[in-house]
Amino acid sequence: MNKERIENLYKLAKEQYAQIGIDTDEVLKKLDNIPISIHCWQGDDVRGFESPDTELSGGIQATGNYPGRARTPEELRADLEKAFSLIPGKKRVNLHAIYLETNGEKVDRDQIEPKHFENWVKWAKKNNIGLDFNPTLFSHPKADDGLTLSHPDENIRKFWIEHVKRSRKISEYFGKELGTPSVMNIWIPDGFKDIPADRLAPRQRLKDALDEILEEKIDKKYHLDAVESKVFGIGSESYVVGSHEFYMGYAVKNNVLLCLDAGHFHPTEVISNKISAISLFVDEILLHVSRPVRWDSDHVVILDDELLAIGQEIIRHNLVDRVHIGLDFFDASINRVAAWTIGTRNMLKSLMIALLEPTDKMKKAEEEFDFTTRLAMMEELKSYPWQAVWDYYCASKNIPVGLDWLEEVKKYEKEILLNR
Ligand code: RNT
Ligand code: ZN
């Protein structure tokens, strides 16, 4: 794309935004500092590196068989680096315990250690990014009953408790090495396909297991605990142990982060409307920005109304430092580097569009019960020239502008991905 044209269009946009009191240069400075945690699992359909034939379980699914899935840590890191080159701004990478590296040694989940993630840390340092972490309580024989931390068998519970405790140490290690706290999110698949006779006992066991896991205090400078609820999963249609009420109560009482996944609520329920409410009761929030299509399908996030609303809720209430933005989608039917690129660029666009909004003016209209002005402003803003600001931002960071990134992905696909 023509540099002069981008600059001219930016100049015009800058003038137009200045008329409503917005300094676009300031907006881009702010945007450039908001980290997005890119989930590694889009790159390999949530398989990890424990063994080449691990089957994904826990009621989540990556559908599609697009060629080029990363099969090794080296391939996954190379693919992530390709995506980084197409995405402006500050990035983090979100890992799961199954992405460990053991040099061929069999290391079960209750044996994982920081050393199994040394390569990731080295790589993160080289790329100047932070890391986040997740214990993996699925895709394992000890999760085959559909229950883990809430399992009635004490031995199984103990195994998973040990796994999560060790995961916290790995997360702490990330934080210490990289100088930025690692957010460790606990999601478990536990639930029942059919109507339970006892909804309480598994929840009691989960609560006790979490209490035990969190017993050791870890400095928040290095590590933050988060818990993620769900409304249903494949195989847990009738009952999920870790429901929203369960984890909201747990997070408030124990002052841990509450993770809101966009696909984990009833179809007409949106997480954007939960952020402000929860912000009054917990210090920090983790988002799993995803796109449910009729179910928790984890489609690539698009710039739809809900994504725009999520951006607005973070920006309008000044929650940038208290809301950790993580992505959580896995589509195996399209190029995986493109999936990361599209989803992450959209997340950034939503934040930028929110930053370009004259929020004070809209809040003032609202306070004065001038709902006419409020609606009129919101509608006008939709066609403001934010795209010129976005293009300028990408160009200024040497990131492909517009659809130019797609050519890069196609080239990478031809040269690298199709040869796998
Ligand atoms: C599952 C949860 C969970 C996972 C990842 C892989 O429904 O959303 O966050 O998607 O941990
Ligand atoms: Zn999630």
PDB file of N, CA, C and O and ligand atoms in Angstrom, residues 41 46 60 96 134 138 185 187 228 230 261 264 288 296 298 328 330, ligand 1:
ATOM      1  N   TRP A  41      -2.847 -22.513  21.375  1.00  0.00           N
ATOM      2  CA  TRP A  41      -3.556 -23.721  20.931  1.00  0.00           C
ATOM      3  C   TRP A  41      -4.327 -23.573  19.624  1.00  0.00           C
ATOM      4  O   TRP A  41      -4.786 -24.566  19.072  1.00  0.00           O
ATOM      5  N   VAL A  46      -5.276 -27.621  19.621  1.00  0.00           N
ATOM      6  CA  VAL A  46      -5.284 -27.994  21.048  1.00  0.00           C
ATOM      7  C   VAL A  46      -4.720 -29.403  21.299  1.00  0.00           C
ATOM      8  O   VAL A  46      -5.246 -30.134  22.134  1.00  0.00           O
ATOM      9  N   ILE A  60     -14.478 -30.207  24.336  1.00  0.00           N
ATOM     10  CA  ILE A  60     -14.159 -29.109  23.416  1.00  0.00           C
ATOM     11  C   ILE A  60     -13.661 -29.721  22.111  1.00  0.00           C
ATOM     12  O   ILE A  60     -13.097 -30.821  22.123  1.00  0.00           O
ATOM     13  N   HIS A  96      -0.587 -23.890  27.488  1.00  0.00           N
ATOM     14  CA  HIS A  96      -1.236 -24.913  28.303  1.00  0.00           C
ATOM     15  C   HIS A  96      -0.156 -25.890  28.755  1.00  0.00           C
ATOM     16  O   HIS A  96       0.875 -26.029  28.097  1.00  0.00           O
ATOM     17  N   ASN A 134      -1.870 -22.273  31.657  1.00  0.00           N
ATOM     18  CA  ASN A 134      -3.082 -23.023  32.009  1.00  0.00           C
ATOM     19  C   ASN A 134      -2.708 -24.446  32.372  1.00  0.00           C
ATOM     20  O   ASN A 134      -2.015 -25.112  31.591  1.00  0.00           O
ATOM     21  N   PHE A 138      -7.718 -32.001  30.817  1.00  0.00           N
ATOM     22  CA  PHE A 138      -8.481 -32.764  29.816  1.00  0.00           C
ATOM     23  C   PHE A 138      -7.457 -33.493  28.940  1.00  0.00           C
ATOM     24  O   PHE A 138      -6.246 -33.380  29.174  1.00  0.00           O
ATOM     25  N   ASN A 185      -4.898 -19.682  34.337  1.00  0.00           N
ATOM     26  CA  ASN A 185      -6.340 -19.885  34.340  1.00  0.00           C
ATOM     27  C   ASN A 185      -6.700 -21.344  34.547  1.00  0.00           C
ATOM     28  O   ASN A 185      -6.199 -22.219  33.855  1.00  0.00           O
ATOM     29  N   TRP A 187      -9.396 -23.999  34.109  1.00  0.00           N
ATOM     30  CA  TRP A 187     -10.658 -24.462  33.555  1.00  0.00           C
ATOM     31  C   TRP A 187     -10.690 -25.980  33.618  1.00  0.00           C
ATOM     32  O   TRP A 187      -9.710 -26.634  33.258  1.00  0.00           O
ATOM     33  N   GLU A 228     -12.321 -20.221  35.518  1.00  0.00           N
ATOM     34  CA  GLU A 228     -13.209 -20.045  34.353  1.00  0.00           C
ATOM     35  C   GLU A 228     -14.425 -20.960  34.419  1.00  0.00           C
ATOM     36  O   GLU A 228     -14.297 -22.177  34.483  1.00  0.00           O
ATOM     37  N   LYS A 230     -18.373 -22.295  32.989  1.00  0.00           N
ATOM     38  CA  LYS A 230     -18.949 -22.699  31.713  1.00  0.00           C
ATOM     39  C   LYS A 230     -20.396 -23.084  31.964  1.00  0.00           C
ATOM     40  O   LYS A 230     -20.742 -23.511  33.058  1.00  0.00           O
ATOM     41  N   ASP A 261     -15.401 -16.278  29.584  1.00  0.00           N
ATOM     42  CA  ASP A 261     -15.236 -16.734  28.203  1.00  0.00           C
ATOM     43  C   ASP A 261     -16.524 -16.394  27.450  1.00  0.00           C
ATOM     44  O   ASP A 261     -17.622 -16.746  27.895  1.00  0.00           O
ATOM     45  N   HIS A 264     -19.238 -19.079  27.036  1.00  0.00           N
ATOM     46  CA  HIS A 264     -19.614 -19.926  28.167  1.00  0.00           C
ATOM     47  C   HIS A 264     -20.883 -19.503  28.884  1.00  0.00           C
ATOM     48  O   HIS A 264     -21.076 -19.804  30.052  1.00  0.00           O
ATOM     49  N   HIS A 288     -11.637 -14.476  28.056  1.00  0.00           N
ATOM     50  CA  HIS A 288     -11.369 -15.381  26.945  1.00  0.00           C
ATOM     51  C   HIS A 288     -12.252 -14.899  25.811  1.00  0.00           C
ATOM     52  O   HIS A 288     -13.431 -15.232  25.744  1.00  0.00           O
ATOM     53  N   ASP A 296     -20.759 -23.227  22.096  1.00  0.00           N
ATOM     54  CA  ASP A 296     -19.410 -22.762  22.451  1.00  0.00           C
ATOM     55  C   ASP A 296     -18.417 -23.252  21.390  1.00  0.00           C
ATOM     56  O   ASP A 296     -17.532 -24.044  21.662  1.00  0.00           O
ATOM     57  N   ASP A 298     -16.102 -21.758  19.568  1.00  0.00           N
ATOM     58  CA  ASP A 298     -14.749 -21.206  19.479  1.00  0.00           C
ATOM     59  C   ASP A 298     -14.351 -20.820  18.059  1.00  0.00           C
ATOM     60  O   ASP A 298     -13.246 -21.141  17.612  1.00  0.00           O
ATOM     61  N   ASP A 328      -9.418 -17.003  22.931  1.00  0.00           N
ATOM     62  CA  ASP A 328      -9.654 -18.441  23.048  1.00  0.00           C
ATOM     63  C   ASP A 328     -10.560 -18.904  21.918  1.00  0.00           C
ATOM     64  O   ASP A 328     -11.781 -18.902  22.039  1.00  0.00           O
ATOM     65  N   PHE A 330     -10.361 -21.794  18.345  1.00  0.00           N
ATOM     66  CA  PHE A 330      -9.533 -22.765  17.618  1.00  0.00           C
ATOM     67  C   PHE A 330     -10.326 -23.310  16.451  1.00  0.00           C
ATOM     68  O   PHE A 330     -11.185 -24.144  16.596  1.00  0.00           O
TER      69      PHE A 330
HETATM   70  C1  RNT B   1     -13.045 -24.604  27.332  1.00  0.00           C
HETATM   71  C2  RNT B   1     -12.436 -23.347  27.843  1.00  0.00           C
HETATM   72  C3  RNT B   1     -10.944 -23.335  27.960  1.00  0.00           C
HETATM   73  C4  RNT B   1     -10.262 -23.942  26.750  1.00  0.00           C
HETATM   74  C5  RNT B   1      -8.775 -23.702  26.697  1.00  0.00           C
HETATM   75  C6  RNT B   1      -8.086 -24.623  25.757  1.00  0.00           C
HETATM   76  O1  RNT B   1     -14.383 -24.493  27.076  1.00  0.00           O
HETATM   77  O2  RNT B   1     -12.860 -22.266  27.087  1.00  0.00           O
HETATM   78  O3  RNT B   1     -10.516 -22.064  28.217  1.00  0.00           O
HETATM   79  O4  RNT B   1     -10.802 -23.478  25.552  1.00  0.00           O
HETATM   80  O5  RNT B   1      -8.239 -23.727  27.946  1.00  0.00           O
END
